[in-house]
JSON list of C-alpha atoms in Angstrom, two decimals:
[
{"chain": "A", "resi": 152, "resn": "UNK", "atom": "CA", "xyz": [28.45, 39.10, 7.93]},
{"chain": "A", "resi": 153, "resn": "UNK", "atom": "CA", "xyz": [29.90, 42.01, 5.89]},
{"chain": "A", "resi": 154, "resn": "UNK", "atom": "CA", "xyz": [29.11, 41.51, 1.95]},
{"chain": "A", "resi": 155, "resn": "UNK", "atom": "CA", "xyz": [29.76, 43.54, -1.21]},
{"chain": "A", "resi": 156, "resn": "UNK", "atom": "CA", "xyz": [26.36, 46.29, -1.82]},
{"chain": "A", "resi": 157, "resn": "UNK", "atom": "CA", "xyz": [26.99, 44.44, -5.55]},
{"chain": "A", "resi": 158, "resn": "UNK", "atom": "CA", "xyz": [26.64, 41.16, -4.43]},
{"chain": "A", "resi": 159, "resn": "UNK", "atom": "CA", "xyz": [23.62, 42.34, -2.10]},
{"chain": "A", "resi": 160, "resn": "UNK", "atom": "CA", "xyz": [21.72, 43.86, -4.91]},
{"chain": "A", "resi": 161, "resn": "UNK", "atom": "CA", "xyz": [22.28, 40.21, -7.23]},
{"chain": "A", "resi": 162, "resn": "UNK", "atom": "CA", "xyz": [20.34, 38.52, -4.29]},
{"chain": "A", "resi": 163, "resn": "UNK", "atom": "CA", "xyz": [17.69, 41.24, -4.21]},
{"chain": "A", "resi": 164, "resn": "UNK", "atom": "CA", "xyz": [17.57, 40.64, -7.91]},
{"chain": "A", "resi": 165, "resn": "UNK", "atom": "CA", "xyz": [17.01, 37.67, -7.58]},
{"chain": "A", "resi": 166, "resn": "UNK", "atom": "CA", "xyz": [14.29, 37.84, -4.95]},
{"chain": "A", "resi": 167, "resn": "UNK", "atom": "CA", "xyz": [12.37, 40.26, -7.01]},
{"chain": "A", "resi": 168, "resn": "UNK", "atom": "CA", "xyz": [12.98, 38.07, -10.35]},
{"chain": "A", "resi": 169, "resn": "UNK", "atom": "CA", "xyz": [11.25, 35.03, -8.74]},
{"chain": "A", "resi": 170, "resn": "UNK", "atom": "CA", "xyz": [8.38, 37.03, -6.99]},
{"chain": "A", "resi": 171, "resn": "UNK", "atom": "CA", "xyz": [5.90, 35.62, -6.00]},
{"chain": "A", "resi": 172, "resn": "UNK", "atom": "CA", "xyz": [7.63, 32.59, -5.23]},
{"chain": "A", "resi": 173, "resn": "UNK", "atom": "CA", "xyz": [10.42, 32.39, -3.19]},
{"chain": "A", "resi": 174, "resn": "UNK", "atom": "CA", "xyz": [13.79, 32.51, -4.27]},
{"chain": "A", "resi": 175, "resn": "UNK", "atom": "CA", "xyz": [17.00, 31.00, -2.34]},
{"chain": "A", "resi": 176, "resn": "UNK", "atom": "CA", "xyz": [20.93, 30.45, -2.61]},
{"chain": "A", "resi": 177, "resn": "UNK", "atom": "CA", "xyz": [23.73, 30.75, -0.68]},
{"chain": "A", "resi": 178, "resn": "UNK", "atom": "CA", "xyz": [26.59, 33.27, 0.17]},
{"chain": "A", "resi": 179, "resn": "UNK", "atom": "CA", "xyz": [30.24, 31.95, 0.16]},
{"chain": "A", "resi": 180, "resn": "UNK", "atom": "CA", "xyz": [32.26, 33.60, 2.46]},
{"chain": "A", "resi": 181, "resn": "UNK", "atom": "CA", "xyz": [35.52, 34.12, 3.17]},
{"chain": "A", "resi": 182, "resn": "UNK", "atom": "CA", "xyz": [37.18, 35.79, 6.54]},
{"chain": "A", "resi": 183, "resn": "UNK", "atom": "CA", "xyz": [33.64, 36.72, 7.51]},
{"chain": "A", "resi": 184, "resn": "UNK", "atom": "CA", "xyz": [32.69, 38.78, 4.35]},
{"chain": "A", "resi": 185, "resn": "UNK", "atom": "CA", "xyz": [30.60, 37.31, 1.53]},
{"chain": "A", "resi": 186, "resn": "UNK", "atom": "CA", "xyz": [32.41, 36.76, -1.41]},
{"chain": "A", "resi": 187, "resn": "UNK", "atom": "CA", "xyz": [30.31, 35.12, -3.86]},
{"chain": "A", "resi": 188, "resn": "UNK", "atom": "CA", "xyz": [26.43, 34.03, -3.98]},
{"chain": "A", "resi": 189, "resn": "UNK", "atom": "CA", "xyz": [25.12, 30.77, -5.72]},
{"chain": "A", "resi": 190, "resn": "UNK", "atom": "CA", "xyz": [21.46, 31.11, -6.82]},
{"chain": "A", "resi": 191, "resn": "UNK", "atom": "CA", "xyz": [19.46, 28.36, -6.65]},
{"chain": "A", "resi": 192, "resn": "UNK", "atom": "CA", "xyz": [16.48, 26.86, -8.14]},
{"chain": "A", "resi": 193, "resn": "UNK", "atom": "CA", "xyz": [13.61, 26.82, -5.85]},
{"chain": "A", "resi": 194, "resn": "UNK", "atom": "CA", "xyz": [11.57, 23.69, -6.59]},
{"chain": "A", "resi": 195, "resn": "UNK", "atom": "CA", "xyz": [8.99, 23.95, -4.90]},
{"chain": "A", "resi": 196, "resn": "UNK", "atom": "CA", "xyz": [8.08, 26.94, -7.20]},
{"chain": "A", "resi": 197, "resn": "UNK", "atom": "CA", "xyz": [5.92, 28.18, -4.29]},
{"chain": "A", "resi": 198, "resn": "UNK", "atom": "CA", "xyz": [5.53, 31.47, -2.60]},
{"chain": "A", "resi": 199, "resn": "UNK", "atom": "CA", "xyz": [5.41, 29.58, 0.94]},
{"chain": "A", "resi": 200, "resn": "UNK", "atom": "CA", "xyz": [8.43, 27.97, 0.89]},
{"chain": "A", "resi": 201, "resn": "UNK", "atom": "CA", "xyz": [11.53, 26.61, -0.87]},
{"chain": "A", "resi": 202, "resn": "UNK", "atom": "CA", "xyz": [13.92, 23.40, -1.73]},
{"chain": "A", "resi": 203, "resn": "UNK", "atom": "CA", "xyz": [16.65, 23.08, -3.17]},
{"chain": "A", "resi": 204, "resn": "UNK", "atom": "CA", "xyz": [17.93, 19.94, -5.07]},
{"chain": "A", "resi": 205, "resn": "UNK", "atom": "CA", "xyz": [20.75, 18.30, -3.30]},
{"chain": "A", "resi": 206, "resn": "UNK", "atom": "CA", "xyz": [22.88, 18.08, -6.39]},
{"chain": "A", "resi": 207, "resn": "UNK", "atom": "CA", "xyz": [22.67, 21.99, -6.41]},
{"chain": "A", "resi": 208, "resn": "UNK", "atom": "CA", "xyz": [23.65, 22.36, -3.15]},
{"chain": "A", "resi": 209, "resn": "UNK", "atom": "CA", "xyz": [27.02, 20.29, -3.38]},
{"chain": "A", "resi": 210, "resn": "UNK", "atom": "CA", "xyz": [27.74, 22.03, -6.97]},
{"chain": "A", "resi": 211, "resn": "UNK", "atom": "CA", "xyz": [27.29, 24.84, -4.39]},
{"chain": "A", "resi": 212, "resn": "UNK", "atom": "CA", "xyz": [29.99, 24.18, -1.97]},
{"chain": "A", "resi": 213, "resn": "UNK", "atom": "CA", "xyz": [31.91, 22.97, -4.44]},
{"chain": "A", "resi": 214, "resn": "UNK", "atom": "CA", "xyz": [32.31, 26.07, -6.51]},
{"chain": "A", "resi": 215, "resn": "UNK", "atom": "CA", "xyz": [32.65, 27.99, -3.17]},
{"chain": "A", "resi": 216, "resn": "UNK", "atom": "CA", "xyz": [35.50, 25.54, -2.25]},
{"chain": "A", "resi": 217, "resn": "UNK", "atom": "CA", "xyz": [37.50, 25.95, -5.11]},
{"chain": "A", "resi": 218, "resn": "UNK", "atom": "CA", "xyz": [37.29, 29.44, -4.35]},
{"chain": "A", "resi": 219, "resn": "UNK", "atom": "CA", "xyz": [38.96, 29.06, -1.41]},
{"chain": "A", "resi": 220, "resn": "UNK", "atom": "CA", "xyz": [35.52, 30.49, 0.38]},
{"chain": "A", "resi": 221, "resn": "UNK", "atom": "CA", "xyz": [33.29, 28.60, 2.42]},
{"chain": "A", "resi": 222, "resn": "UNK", "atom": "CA", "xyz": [29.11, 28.57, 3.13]},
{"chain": "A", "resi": 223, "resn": "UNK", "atom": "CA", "xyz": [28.16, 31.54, 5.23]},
{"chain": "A", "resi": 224, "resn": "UNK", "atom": "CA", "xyz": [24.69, 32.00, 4.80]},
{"chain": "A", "resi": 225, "resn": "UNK", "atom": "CA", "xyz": [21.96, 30.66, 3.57]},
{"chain": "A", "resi": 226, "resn": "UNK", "atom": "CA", "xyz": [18.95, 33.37, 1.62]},
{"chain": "A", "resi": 227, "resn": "UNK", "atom": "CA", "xyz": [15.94, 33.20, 0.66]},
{"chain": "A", "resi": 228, "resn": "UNK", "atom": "CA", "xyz": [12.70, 35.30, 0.69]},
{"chain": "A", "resi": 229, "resn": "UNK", "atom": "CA", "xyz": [9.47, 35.97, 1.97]},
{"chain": "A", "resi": 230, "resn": "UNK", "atom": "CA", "xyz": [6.97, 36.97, -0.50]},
{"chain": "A", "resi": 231, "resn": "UNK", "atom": "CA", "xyz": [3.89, 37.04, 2.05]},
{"chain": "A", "resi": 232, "resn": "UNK", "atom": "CA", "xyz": [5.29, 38.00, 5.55]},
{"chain": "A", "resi": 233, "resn": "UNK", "atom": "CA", "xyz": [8.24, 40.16, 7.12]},
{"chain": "A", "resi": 234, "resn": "UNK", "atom": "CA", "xyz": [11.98, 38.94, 6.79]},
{"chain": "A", "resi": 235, "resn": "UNK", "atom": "CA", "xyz": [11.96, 37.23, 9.83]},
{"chain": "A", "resi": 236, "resn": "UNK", "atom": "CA", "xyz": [12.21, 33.06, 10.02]},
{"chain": "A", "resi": 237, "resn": "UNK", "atom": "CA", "xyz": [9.14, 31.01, 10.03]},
{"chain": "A", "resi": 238, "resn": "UNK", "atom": "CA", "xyz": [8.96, 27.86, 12.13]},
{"chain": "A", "resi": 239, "resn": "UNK", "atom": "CA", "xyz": [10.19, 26.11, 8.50]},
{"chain": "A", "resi": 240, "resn": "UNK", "atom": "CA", "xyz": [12.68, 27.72, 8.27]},
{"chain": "A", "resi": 241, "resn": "UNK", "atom": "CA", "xyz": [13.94, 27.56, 12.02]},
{"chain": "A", "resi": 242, "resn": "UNK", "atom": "CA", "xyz": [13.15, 23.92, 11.91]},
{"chain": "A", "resi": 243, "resn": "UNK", "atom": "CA", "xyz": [15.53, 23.90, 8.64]},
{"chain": "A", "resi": 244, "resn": "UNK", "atom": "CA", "xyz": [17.85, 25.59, 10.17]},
{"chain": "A", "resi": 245, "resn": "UNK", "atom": "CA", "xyz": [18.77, 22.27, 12.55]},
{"chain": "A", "resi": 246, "resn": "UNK", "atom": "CA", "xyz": [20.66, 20.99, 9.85]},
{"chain": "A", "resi": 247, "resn": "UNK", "atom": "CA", "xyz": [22.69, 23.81, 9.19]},
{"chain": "A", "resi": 248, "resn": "UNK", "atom": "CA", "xyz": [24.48, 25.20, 12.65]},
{"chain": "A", "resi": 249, "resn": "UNK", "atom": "CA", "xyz": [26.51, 28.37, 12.49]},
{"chain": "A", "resi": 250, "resn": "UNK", "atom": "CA", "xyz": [24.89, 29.82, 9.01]},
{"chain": "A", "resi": 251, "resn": "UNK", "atom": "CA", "xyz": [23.35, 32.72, 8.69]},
{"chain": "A", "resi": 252, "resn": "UNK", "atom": "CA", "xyz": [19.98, 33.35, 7.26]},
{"chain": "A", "resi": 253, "resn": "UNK", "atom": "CA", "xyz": [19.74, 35.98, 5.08]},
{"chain": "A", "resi": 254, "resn": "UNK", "atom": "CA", "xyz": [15.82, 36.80, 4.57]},
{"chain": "A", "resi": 255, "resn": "UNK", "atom": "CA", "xyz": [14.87, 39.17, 1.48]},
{"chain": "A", "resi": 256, "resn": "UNK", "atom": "CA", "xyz": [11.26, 40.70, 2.45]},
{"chain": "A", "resi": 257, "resn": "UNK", "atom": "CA", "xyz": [9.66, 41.25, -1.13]},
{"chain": "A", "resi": 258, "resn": "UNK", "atom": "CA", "xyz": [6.19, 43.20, -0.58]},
{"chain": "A", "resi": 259, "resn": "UNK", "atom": "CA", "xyz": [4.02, 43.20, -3.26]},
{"chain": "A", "resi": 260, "resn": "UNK", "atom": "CA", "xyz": [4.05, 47.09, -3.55]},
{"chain": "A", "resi": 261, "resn": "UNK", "atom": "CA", "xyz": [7.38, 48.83, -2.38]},
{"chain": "A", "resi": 262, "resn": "UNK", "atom": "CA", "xyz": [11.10, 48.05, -1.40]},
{"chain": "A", "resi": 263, "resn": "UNK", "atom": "CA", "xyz": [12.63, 44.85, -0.58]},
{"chain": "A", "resi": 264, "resn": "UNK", "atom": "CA", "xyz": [13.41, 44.71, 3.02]},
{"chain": "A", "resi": 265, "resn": "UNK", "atom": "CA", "xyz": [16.86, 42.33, 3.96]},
{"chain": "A", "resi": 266, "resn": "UNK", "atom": "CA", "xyz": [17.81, 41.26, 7.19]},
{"chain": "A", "resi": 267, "resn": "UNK", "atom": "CA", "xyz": [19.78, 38.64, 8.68]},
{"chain": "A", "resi": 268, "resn": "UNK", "atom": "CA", "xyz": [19.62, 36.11, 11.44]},
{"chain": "A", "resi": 269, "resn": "UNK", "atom": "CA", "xyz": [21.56, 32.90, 13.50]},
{"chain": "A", "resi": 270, "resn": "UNK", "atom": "CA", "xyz": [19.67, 30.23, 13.90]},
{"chain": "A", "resi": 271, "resn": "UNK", "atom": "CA", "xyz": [21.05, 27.97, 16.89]},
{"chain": "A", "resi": 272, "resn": "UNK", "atom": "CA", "xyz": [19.12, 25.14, 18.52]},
{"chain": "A", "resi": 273, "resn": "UNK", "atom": "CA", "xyz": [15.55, 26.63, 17.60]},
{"chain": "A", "resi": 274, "resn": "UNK", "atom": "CA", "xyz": [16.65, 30.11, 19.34]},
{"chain": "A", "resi": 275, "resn": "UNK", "atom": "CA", "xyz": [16.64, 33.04, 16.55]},
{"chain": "A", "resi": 276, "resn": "UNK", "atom": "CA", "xyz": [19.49, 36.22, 17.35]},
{"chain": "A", "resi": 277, "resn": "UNK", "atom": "CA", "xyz": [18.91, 38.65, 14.43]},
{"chain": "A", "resi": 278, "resn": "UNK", "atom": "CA", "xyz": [22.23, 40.08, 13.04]},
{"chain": "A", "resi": 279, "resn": "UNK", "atom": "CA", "xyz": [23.54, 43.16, 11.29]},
{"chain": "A", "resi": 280, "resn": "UNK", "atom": "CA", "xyz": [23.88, 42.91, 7.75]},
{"chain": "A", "resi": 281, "resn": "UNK", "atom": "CA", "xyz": [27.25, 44.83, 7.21]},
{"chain": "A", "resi": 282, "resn": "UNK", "atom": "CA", "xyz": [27.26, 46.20, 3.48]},
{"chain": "A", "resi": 283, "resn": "UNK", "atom": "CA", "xyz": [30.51, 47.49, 1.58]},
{"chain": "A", "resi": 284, "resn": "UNK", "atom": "CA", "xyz": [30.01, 50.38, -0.68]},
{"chain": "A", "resi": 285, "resn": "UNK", "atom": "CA", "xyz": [33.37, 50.53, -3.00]},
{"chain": "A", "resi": 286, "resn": "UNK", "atom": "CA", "xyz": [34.82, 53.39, -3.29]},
{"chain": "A", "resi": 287, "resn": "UNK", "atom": "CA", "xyz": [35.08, 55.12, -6.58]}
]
């Protein structure tokens, strides 16, 4: 997925604003490139895991929709391990084939580490996360 450094640093925000818990949302794409994000509420409010309401995920789509843009990925961080995808979250994954997940590594001390993955019948192929500087 290619995505906007902007739009990259509003879900590291994010990450970093719900520390320790985990944060999540989702990245609306269009053509392959993220073109909006939709924060969610985690609430589970805890720093293992996360859940979203289901009435935030259709408001979700729906606002993506209207845009003409479509779910891409999927993001959410990791407070306590690397950026890669837990057995949760592969086992989450199931019900979601052909999104990426974008993981945001928050370590207590230091920089926020993002990477992305595909998730595809419980086999994880970790993808480049292709970010667009604008030019000034």
């Amino acid at each position: 997925m290619r995505i906007d450094s902007a739009l990259l640093e509003r879900i590291v925000a994010h990450a970093r604003r719900d520390f320790p818990n985990e944060c999540c949302g989702r990245v609306g794409v269009r053509d392959g490139r993220g073109v909006a994000i939709y924060e969610a509420t985690n609430v589970a409010a805890s720093p293992l895991r996360f859940e979203v309401e289901g009435r935030e995920i259709l408001r979700a789509q729906d606002a993506f929709e209207d845009d003409g843009a479509e779910l891409g990925a999927i993001y959410h961080s990791h407070t306590r391990s690397e950026p890669h995808p837990s057995q949760t979250d592969i086992n989450f994954a199931a019900g979601w084939p052909g999104v990426e997940w974008l993981i945001v590594g928050v370590p207590r001390d230091g920089e926020p580490t993002v990477r992305s993955y595909r998730i595809d019948d419980g086999v994880v192929t970790e993808v480049e996360v292709d970010v667009e500087v604008p030019s000034e």
